[in-house]
mmCIF file of C-alpha atoms in Angstrom:
data_model
loop_
_atom_site.group_PDB
_atom_site.id
_atom_site.type_symbol
_atom_site.label_atom_id
_atom_site.label_comp_id
_atom_site.label_asym_id
_atom_site.label_seq_id
_atom_site.Cartn_x
_atom_site.Cartn_y
_atom_site.Cartn_z
ATOM 1 C CA MET A 371 24.597 -110.513 -41.628
ATOM 2 C CA GLN A 372 23.910 -110.039 -38.012
ATOM 3 C CA ILE A 373 21.029 -112.605 -38.522
ATOM 4 C CA LEU A 374 22.979 -115.002 -39.725
ATOM 5 C CA ASP A 375 25.387 -114.571 -37.131
ATOM 6 C CA LEU A 376 22.998 -115.104 -33.925
ATOM 7 C CA MET A 377 21.851 -118.133 -36.083
ATOM 8 C CA ARG A 378 25.306 -119.531 -37.013
ATOM 9 C CA SER A 379 25.635 -118.731 -32.999
ATOM 10 C CA PHE A 380 23.244 -122.602 -32.653
ATOM 11 C CA THR A 381 23.842 -125.793 -33.765
ATOM 12 C CA ILE A 382 22.801 -127.319 -37.081
ATOM 13 C CA ARG A 383 21.246 -129.818 -34.948
ATOM 14 C CA THR A 384 19.378 -127.285 -32.420
ATOM 15 C CA ARG A 385 18.191 -124.977 -35.207
ATOM 16 C CA MET A 386 16.724 -127.998 -36.860
ATOM 17 C CA ILE A 387 14.839 -129.045 -34.231
ATOM 18 C CA GLY A 388 13.144 -125.365 -33.921
ATOM 19 C CA ALA A 389 12.471 -124.859 -38.215
ATOM 20 C CA ILE A 390 10.355 -128.256 -36.682
ATOM 21 C CA ALA A 391 9.063 -126.484 -33.639
ATOM 22 C CA VAL A 392 8.468 -123.178 -35.421
ATOM 23 C CA VAL A 393 6.270 -125.188 -38.558
ATOM 24 C CA MET A 394 4.704 -127.435 -35.447
ATOM 25 C CA VAL A 395 3.340 -124.329 -33.950
ATOM 26 C CA LEU A 396 2.025 -122.397 -37.645
ATOM 27 C CA LEU A 397 -0.134 -125.686 -38.397
ATOM 28 C CA ALA A 398 -1.330 -125.634 -35.204
ATOM 29 C CA LEU A 399 -2.634 -121.788 -36.081
ATOM 30 C CA VAL A 400 -3.402 -122.763 -39.060
ATOM 31 C CA GLY A 401 -5.567 -125.518 -37.637
ATOM 32 C CA GLY A 402 -6.964 -124.237 -35.166
ATOM 33 C CA ALA A 403 -7.963 -120.971 -37.606
ATOM 34 C CA GLY A 404 -10.134 -124.560 -39.663
ATOM 35 C CA LEU A 405 -11.315 -125.642 -36.573
ATOM 36 C CA LEU A 406 -12.976 -122.378 -34.750
ATOM 37 C CA GLY A 407 -14.676 -121.655 -37.514
ATOM 38 C CA MET A 408 -16.170 -124.299 -38.081
ATOM 39 C CA TYR A 409 -17.352 -124.428 -34.787
ATOM 40 C CA ARG A 410 -18.443 -121.326 -35.258
ATOM 41 C CA ILE A 411 -20.294 -121.694 -38.587
ATOM 42 C CA GLN A 412 -21.458 -125.236 -36.520
ATOM 43 C CA ALA A 413 -22.832 -123.488 -33.363
ATOM 44 C CA LEU A 414 -24.749 -120.973 -35.475
ATOM 45 C CA SER A 415 -26.518 -123.525 -38.081
ATOM 46 C CA THR A 416 -27.538 -125.640 -34.501
ATOM 47 C CA GLU A 417 -29.017 -122.901 -33.622
ATOM 48 C CA PHE A 418 -30.340 -122.368 -36.277
ATOM 49 C CA ILE A 419 -32.232 -125.910 -36.053
ATOM 50 C CA GLN A 420 -33.211 -125.388 -32.524
ATOM 51 C CA THR A 421 -34.654 -122.144 -33.102
ATOM 52 C CA SER A 422 -35.620 -120.684 -36.378
ATOM 53 C CA PHE A 423 -36.583 -123.740 -38.242
ATOM 54 C CA ALA A 424 -38.478 -125.246 -34.639
ATOM 55 C CA LYS A 425 -40.832 -122.097 -35.250
ATOM 56 C CA ASN A 426 -40.845 -122.159 -38.191
ATOM 57 C CA ALA A 427 -41.980 -125.567 -37.990
ATOM 58 C CA LEU A 428 -44.895 -124.259 -35.027
ATOM 59 C CA LEU A 429 -45.916 -121.676 -37.196
ATOM 60 C CA ALA A 430 -46.541 -123.154 -39.997
ATOM 61 C CA SER A 431 -49.188 -125.948 -37.367
ATOM 62 C CA LEU A 432 -50.478 -122.798 -36.011
ATOM 63 C CA ARG A 433 -51.387 -121.500 -39.761
ATOM 64 C CA ASP A 434 -52.970 -123.978 -40.405
ATOM 65 C CA ASP A 435 -54.852 -124.776 -37.021
ATOM 66 C CA MET A 436 -56.920 -121.775 -37.123
ATOM 67 C CA GLY A 437 -57.214 -122.477 -41.130
ATOM 68 C CA PHE A 438 -59.121 -125.786 -39.621
ATOM 69 C CA LEU A 439 -61.037 -123.939 -36.777
ATOM 70 C CA ARG A 440 -62.369 -121.471 -39.721
ATOM 71 C CA ARG A 441 -63.600 -124.520 -41.568
ATOM 72 C CA HIS A 442 -65.336 -126.405 -39.336
ATOM 73 C CA GLU A 443 -66.937 -123.273 -38.221
ATOM 74 C CA LYS A 444 -68.272 -123.227 -41.450
ATOM 75 C CA ASP A 445 -69.009 -126.533 -41.090
ATOM 76 C CA MET A 446 -71.608 -125.936 -38.380
ATOM 77 C CA ILE A 447 -72.633 -123.098 -40.058
ATOM 78 C CA ILE A 448 -73.486 -124.587 -43.115
ATOM 79 C CA ASN A 449 -75.413 -128.081 -41.757
ATOM 80 C CA TYR A 450 -76.976 -126.074 -38.660
ATOM 81 C CA GLU A 451 -79.792 -128.380 -39.940
ATOM 82 C CA LYS A 452 -77.997 -131.880 -38.925
ATOM 83 C CA PRO A 453 -77.319 -131.383 -35.540
ATOM 84 C CA GLU A 454 -74.910 -135.103 -36.010
ATOM 85 C CA VAL A 455 -73.115 -133.281 -38.347
ATOM 86 C CA VAL A 456 -72.871 -130.216 -36.421
ATOM 87 C CA THR A 457 -71.437 -132.420 -33.016
ATOM 88 C CA LYS A 458 -68.921 -133.478 -34.959
ATOM 89 C CA ALA A 459 -67.708 -130.486 -36.788
ATOM 90 C CA LYS A 460 -67.983 -128.574 -33.161
ATOM 91 C CA GLN A 461 -65.551 -131.888 -31.721
ATOM 92 C CA ALA A 462 -63.184 -131.391 -34.929
ATOM 93 C CA TRP A 463 -62.344 -127.606 -34.048
ATOM 94 C CA GLU A 464 -62.300 -128.074 -30.393
ATOM 95 C CA LYS A 465 -59.219 -130.408 -31.198
ATOM 96 C CA SER A 466 -57.758 -127.902 -33.667
ATOM 97 C CA TYR A 467 -58.421 -125.088 -30.916
ATOM 98 C CA ALA A 468 -56.247 -127.441 -28.699
ATOM 99 C CA GLY A 469 -53.654 -127.598 -31.076
ATOM 100 C CA VAL A 470 -53.923 -123.513 -31.333
ATOM 101 C CA GLN A 471 -52.893 -123.379 -27.515
ATOM 102 C CA THR A 472 -50.082 -126.430 -27.906
ATOM 103 C CA GLU A 473 -48.438 -124.572 -30.635
ATOM 104 C CA LEU A 474 -48.925 -120.892 -28.842
ATOM 105 C CA LYS A 475 -47.567 -122.406 -25.779
ATOM 106 C CA GLY A 476 -44.485 -123.714 -27.759
ATOM 107 C CA LEU A 477 -43.598 -120.809 -29.305
ATOM 108 C CA LEU A 478 -44.080 -118.754 -26.216
ATOM 109 C CA SER A 479 -41.003 -121.130 -24.906
ATOM 110 C CA SER A 480 -38.677 -121.172 -27.650
ATOM 111 C CA THR A 481 -38.436 -117.296 -28.719
ATOM 112 C CA ASN A 482 -37.458 -113.610 -28.032
ATOM 113 C CA GLU A 483 -39.006 -110.469 -26.408
ATOM 114 C CA SER A 484 -40.149 -109.199 -29.030
ATOM 115 C CA ASP A 485 -41.101 -111.942 -30.871
ATOM 116 C CA ALA A 486 -42.904 -113.032 -27.479
ATOM 117 C CA ALA A 487 -45.427 -109.774 -27.353
ATOM 118 C CA ILE A 488 -46.974 -110.855 -30.878
ATOM 119 C CA ILE A 489 -47.547 -113.996 -29.738
ATOM 120 C CA ARG A 490 -49.295 -112.883 -26.763
ATOM 121 C CA GLU A 491 -51.214 -110.505 -28.337
ATOM 122 C CA LEU A 492 -52.400 -113.303 -31.054
ATOM 123 C CA GLU A 493 -52.967 -115.671 -28.757
ATOM 124 C CA LYS A 494 -55.614 -112.621 -27.403
ATOM 125 C CA HIS A 495 -57.393 -112.494 -30.603
ATOM 126 C CA LEU A 496 -57.733 -116.243 -30.438
ATOM 127 C CA GLN A 497 -59.152 -115.975 -27.367
ATOM 128 C CA ALA A 498 -61.410 -113.400 -27.788
ATOM 129 C CA TYR A 499 -62.582 -114.730 -30.768
ATOM 130 C CA ALA A 500 -63.183 -118.557 -29.062
ATOM 131 C CA LYS A 501 -65.598 -117.292 -26.267
ATOM 132 C CA GLY A 502 -67.736 -115.739 -28.851
ATOM 133 C CA PHE A 503 -67.292 -118.936 -30.820
ATOM 134 C CA GLU A 504 -68.661 -120.464 -27.454
ATOM 135 C CA PRO A 505 -72.181 -119.657 -26.802
ATOM 136 C CA VAL A 506 -73.532 -119.506 -31.133
ATOM 137 C CA GLY A 507 -71.258 -123.510 -31.123
ATOM 138 C CA ARG A 508 -73.867 -124.328 -28.389
ATOM 139 C CA GLN A 509 -77.114 -123.042 -30.185
ATOM 140 C CA LEU A 510 -76.052 -124.654 -33.521
ATOM 141 C CA GLU A 511 -75.822 -127.570 -31.721
ATOM 142 C CA ALA A 512 -78.986 -127.364 -29.996
ATOM 143 C CA SER A 513 -80.661 -125.974 -33.677
ATOM 144 C CA GLY A 514 -81.194 -122.608 -32.349
ATOM 145 C CA TYR A 515 -80.810 -120.689 -35.187
ATOM 146 C CA ASP A 516 -83.219 -121.149 -38.437
ATOM 147 C CA SER A 517 -80.909 -119.875 -40.500
ATOM 148 C CA ALA A 518 -76.780 -119.952 -41.166
ATOM 149 C CA THR A 519 -76.690 -116.073 -42.300
ATOM 150 C CA THR A 520 -78.440 -115.239 -38.797
ATOM 151 C CA ALA A 521 -75.724 -117.796 -36.948
ATOM 152 C CA ASN A 522 -72.769 -115.827 -39.168
ATOM 153 C CA LYS A 523 -74.158 -112.957 -38.313
ATOM 154 C CA VAL A 524 -73.782 -113.336 -34.826
ATOM 155 C CA MET A 525 -70.215 -114.611 -35.311
ATOM 156 C CA MET A 526 -69.350 -110.941 -36.121
ATOM 157 C CA ARG A 527 -67.493 -109.977 -33.579
ATOM 158 C CA ALA A 528 -65.321 -113.498 -33.630
ATOM 159 C CA HIS A 529 -65.054 -112.720 -36.568
ATOM 160 C CA GLU A 530 -63.643 -109.798 -36.236
ATOM 161 C CA ALA A 531 -61.074 -110.766 -33.605
ATOM 162 C CA PHE A 532 -59.964 -113.853 -35.624
ATOM 163 C CA GLY A 533 -59.439 -111.611 -38.053
ATOM 164 C CA GLU A 534 -56.851 -109.341 -35.454
ATOM 165 C CA ALA A 535 -55.705 -112.557 -34.919
ATOM 166 C CA GLU A 536 -54.614 -113.001 -38.608
ATOM 167 C CA LYS A 537 -52.762 -110.160 -38.888
ATOM 168 C CA GLN A 538 -50.338 -110.996 -35.558
ATOM 169 C CA LEU A 539 -50.021 -114.184 -37.312
ATOM 170 C CA ALA A 540 -49.036 -111.878 -40.599
ATOM 171 C CA ALA A 541 -46.048 -109.686 -38.071
ATOM 172 C CA LEU A 542 -44.505 -113.313 -36.135
ATOM 173 C CA ASP A 543 -44.526 -114.874 -39.859
ATOM 174 C CA ASP A 544 -42.162 -111.694 -40.419
ATOM 175 C CA ALA A 545 -40.244 -111.366 -37.714
ATOM 176 C CA LEU A 546 -39.978 -114.798 -37.740
ATOM 177 C CA ASP A 547 -38.919 -114.444 -41.505
ATOM 178 C CA ALA A 548 -36.470 -111.896 -40.615
ATOM 179 C CA GLN A 549 -34.024 -113.883 -38.613
ATOM 180 C CA ALA A 550 -33.985 -116.875 -40.539
ATOM 181 C CA LYS A 551 -32.424 -114.287 -43.168
ATOM 182 C CA GLN A 552 -30.483 -112.464 -40.327
ATOM 183 C CA ALA A 553 -28.884 -116.439 -38.974
ATOM 184 C CA GLU A 554 -28.105 -116.603 -43.094
ATOM 185 C CA ALA A 555 -26.026 -113.580 -42.788
ATOM 186 C CA ASP A 556 -24.506 -114.597 -39.431
ATOM 187 C CA ASN A 557 -23.507 -118.023 -41.049
ATOM 188 C CA GLU A 558 -22.602 -116.463 -43.985
ATOM 189 C CA SER A 559 -20.568 -113.713 -42.088
ATOM 190 C CA ALA A 560 -19.030 -116.199 -39.933
ATOM 191 C CA MET A 561 -17.762 -118.563 -43.495
ATOM 192 C CA ASN A 562 -16.105 -114.973 -44.490
ATOM 193 C CA ALA A 563 -14.650 -114.499 -41.810
ATOM 194 C CA THR A 564 -13.177 -118.498 -41.222
ATOM 195 C CA ILE A 565 -11.610 -117.932 -44.581
ATOM 196 C CA VAL A 566 -10.676 -115.246 -43.918
ATOM 197 C CA LEU A 567 -8.738 -115.898 -40.681
ATOM 198 C CA PHE A 568 -7.405 -119.336 -42.939
ATOM 199 C CA ALA A 569 -6.010 -116.820 -45.051
ATOM 200 C CA LEU A 570 -4.218 -115.006 -42.946
ATOM 201 C CA ALA A 571 -2.908 -117.789 -40.942
ATOM 202 C CA VAL A 572 -1.763 -119.800 -43.645
ATOM 203 C CA GLY A 573 -0.193 -116.303 -44.566
ATOM 204 C CA VAL A 574 1.637 -115.676 -41.295
ATOM 205 C CA ALA A 575 3.135 -118.911 -42.040
ATOM 206 C CA ILE A 576 4.139 -118.692 -45.552
ATOM 207 C CA ALA A 577 5.672 -114.716 -44.274
ATOM 208 C CA VAL A 578 7.096 -117.488 -41.152
ATOM 209 C CA VAL A 579 8.663 -120.850 -42.403
ATOM 210 C CA VAL A 580 9.833 -119.265 -46.243
ATOM 211 C CA PRO A 581 12.272 -116.689 -44.649
ATOM 212 C CA LEU A 582 13.350 -118.322 -41.939
ATOM 213 C CA THR A 583 14.377 -121.443 -44.206
ATOM 214 C CA LEU A 584 16.210 -119.313 -46.814
ATOM 215 C CA LEU A 585 18.000 -118.032 -43.951
ATOM 216 C CA ASN A 586 18.954 -121.018 -42.321
ATOM 217 C CA MET A 587 19.573 -122.669 -45.851
ATOM 218 C CA VAL A 588 22.618 -119.398 -46.207
ATOM 219 C CA SER A 589 23.849 -120.024 -42.661
ATOM 220 C CA ILE A 590 24.335 -124.064 -43.734
ATOM 221 C CA CYS A 591 24.988 -123.775 -47.806
ATOM 222 C CA LYS A 592 27.763 -120.738 -47.620
ATOM 223 C CA PRO A 593 29.828 -121.504 -44.953
ATOM 224 C CA ILE A 594 30.105 -124.823 -47.328
ATOM 225 C CA ALA A 595 30.800 -123.634 -50.387
ATOM 226 C CA THR A 596 34.017 -121.712 -48.250
ATOM 227 C CA ALA A 597 35.142 -124.481 -46.882
ATOM 228 C CA GLN A 598 35.110 -126.099 -50.204
ATOM 229 C CA GLY A 599 36.589 -123.801 -51.531
ATOM 230 C CA LEU A 600 39.364 -123.433 -49.181
ATOM 231 C CA ALA A 601 39.612 -127.163 -49.429
ATOM 232 C CA GLN A 602 40.010 -126.867 -53.387
ATOM 233 C CA SER A 603 42.588 -123.840 -52.681
ATOM 234 C CA ILE A 604 44.302 -126.167 -50.119
ATOM 235 C CA ALA A 605 44.440 -129.231 -52.891
ATOM 236 C CA GLN A 606 46.058 -126.988 -55.185
ATOM 237 C CA GLY A 607 49.035 -125.704 -53.109
ATOM 238 C CA ASP A 608 47.812 -122.339 -52.135
ATOM 239 C CA LEU A 609 48.282 -122.186 -49.342
ATOM 240 C CA THR A 610 48.061 -118.359 -48.798
ATOM 241 C CA GLN A 611 43.819 -118.408 -48.549
ATOM 242 C CA THR A 612 42.440 -116.552 -45.481
ATOM 243 C CA VAL A 613 38.771 -117.421 -43.906
ATOM 244 C CA GLU A 614 36.926 -116.386 -41.653
ATOM 245 C CA VAL A 615 35.616 -118.423 -39.021
ATOM 246 C CA ARG A 616 32.272 -117.057 -37.791
ATOM 247 C CA GLY A 617 29.778 -118.799 -35.365
ATOM 248 C CA ARG A 618 29.595 -122.013 -32.840
ATOM 249 C CA ASP A 619 28.067 -124.502 -35.618
ATOM 250 C CA GLU A 620 29.264 -127.530 -36.958
ATOM 251 C CA THR A 621 29.788 -125.591 -39.873
ATOM 252 C CA ALA A 622 32.050 -123.254 -38.154
ATOM 253 C CA ALA A 623 34.119 -126.761 -36.343
ATOM 254 C CA LEU A 624 34.607 -127.617 -39.996
ATOM 255 C CA LEU A 625 36.466 -124.311 -41.716
ATOM 256 C CA GLY A 626 38.234 -124.203 -38.032
ATOM 257 C CA ALA A 627 39.519 -127.701 -38.779
ATOM 258 C CA LEU A 628 40.894 -126.666 -42.693
ATOM 259 C CA THR A 629 41.920 -123.489 -40.815
ATOM 260 C CA GLY A 630 44.249 -125.400 -39.022
ATOM 261 C CA MET A 631 45.520 -128.245 -41.267
ATOM 262 C CA GLN A 632 45.876 -125.136 -43.749
ATOM 263 C CA ALA A 633 48.326 -123.504 -41.200
ATOM 264 C CA SER A 634 50.104 -126.617 -40.070
ATOM 265 C CA LEU A 635 50.134 -127.957 -43.316
ATOM 266 C CA ARG A 636 52.185 -124.215 -44.381
ATOM 267 C CA SER A 637 54.358 -124.650 -41.358
ATOM 268 C CA ILE A 638 55.702 -128.118 -42.751
ATOM 269 C CA VAL A 639 56.153 -126.231 -45.929
ATOM 270 C CA GLU A 640 57.906 -123.211 -44.231
ATOM 271 C CA GLN A 641 60.057 -126.277 -42.573
ATOM 272 C CA VAL A 642 60.864 -128.495 -45.552
ATOM 273 C CA HIS A 643 62.080 -124.455 -47.505
ATOM 274 C CA ALA A 644 64.617 -123.916 -44.319
ATOM 275 C CA SER A 645 66.065 -127.722 -44.607
ATOM 276 C CA SER A 646 66.285 -127.550 -48.405
ATOM 277 C CA GLU A 647 68.211 -123.834 -47.971
ATOM 278 C CA SER A 648 70.188 -125.242 -45.598
ATOM 279 C CA ILE A 649 70.894 -128.879 -47.976
ATOM 280 C CA THR A 650 71.898 -126.128 -50.005
ATOM 281 C CA THR A 651 74.409 -123.606 -48.118
ATOM 282 C CA ALA A 652 75.977 -126.856 -46.803
ATOM 283 C CA SER A 653 76.396 -129.072 -50.176
ATOM 284 C CA THR A 654 77.796 -125.106 -51.473
ATOM 285 C CA GLU A 655 80.189 -125.318 -48.755
ATOM 286 C CA ILE A 656 81.393 -128.954 -49.189
ATOM 287 C CA ALA A 657 81.445 -128.387 -52.962
ATOM 288 C CA THR A 658 83.553 -125.725 -52.017
ATOM 289 C CA GLY A 659 85.711 -127.860 -49.572
ATOM 290 C CA ASN A 660 85.783 -130.857 -51.877
ATOM 291 C CA GLN A 661 87.754 -127.927 -54.858
ATOM 292 C CA ASP A 662 90.665 -126.356 -52.404
ATOM 293 C CA LEU A 663 91.437 -130.099 -51.245
ATOM 294 C CA SER A 664 92.038 -130.594 -55.067
ATOM 295 C CA ALA A 665 93.590 -127.653 -55.282
ATOM 296 C CA ARG A 666 95.885 -128.858 -52.165
ATOM 297 C CA THR A 667 96.184 -133.146 -53.957
ATOM 298 C CA GLU A 668 97.497 -131.863 -56.819
ATOM 299 C CA GLN A 669 99.784 -129.140 -55.239
ATOM 300 C CA THR A 670 100.489 -131.392 -53.467
ATOM 301 C CA ALA A 671 101.110 -134.257 -56.266
ATOM 302 C CA SER A 672 103.584 -131.166 -57.964
ATOM 303 C CA ASN A 673 105.455 -130.473 -55.061
ATOM 304 C CA LEU A 674 106.281 -134.662 -54.469
#
């Protein structure tokens, strides 16, 4: 009842404007929750595209170029008796190695410190492989080996370095895969958080709007129903109904006007009733006087 009295201390117009303002604020809250979640998801997606996706693309290119290094190396060893083929394969090897260096630099510039340590280790082993390959490549171009087996044995240490590089490449692949899974988990977590936040905002909106709307409806409909009952009582001639006027809104003004009209009608009825009693008394007195006059007239006529 105190809440209704407090609400009725404001006009209906003011309450409607306040309700609109509350609804707008709650809509802004719900929309803000949705936009905040969407912005976070978009940021995570953008970060994934710009980092994880780009790193995986560089890693795939690095893996391909490392495979080309071994293939071109084998082409040189197998064709050790064909200088023109060896020269062409060595040029292709050098091109693939340049690609490897470019891809390593790209990975180093777009990764964290733990991955950077793996990349540096990978780069060190590849440099050891390239250092072991260079003299062999020169000898192959000069047809300095009598068999492919001899050239392959000389490349033993370079092959060991390349094997270590492949291990580091696998470790880097695992690290990037873990990062991709973590990014996916973060994205899913952000989506779930957005759903929870949005649902919470909607719940708050419902919890505020529904009770306030019902209270506002009661604060308007109940006084109007009371005013309707009072008006019907007055129309039926019952001027004894009493109504307590509360608040300062339009319905309170209406009840006040009806109460005032009831009081005025009651006063008029009382005055009419008093006048009727006076007229009745006067009529009785006149009738009595007429009877007395008639008796006197008869007595005078008898005397005459």
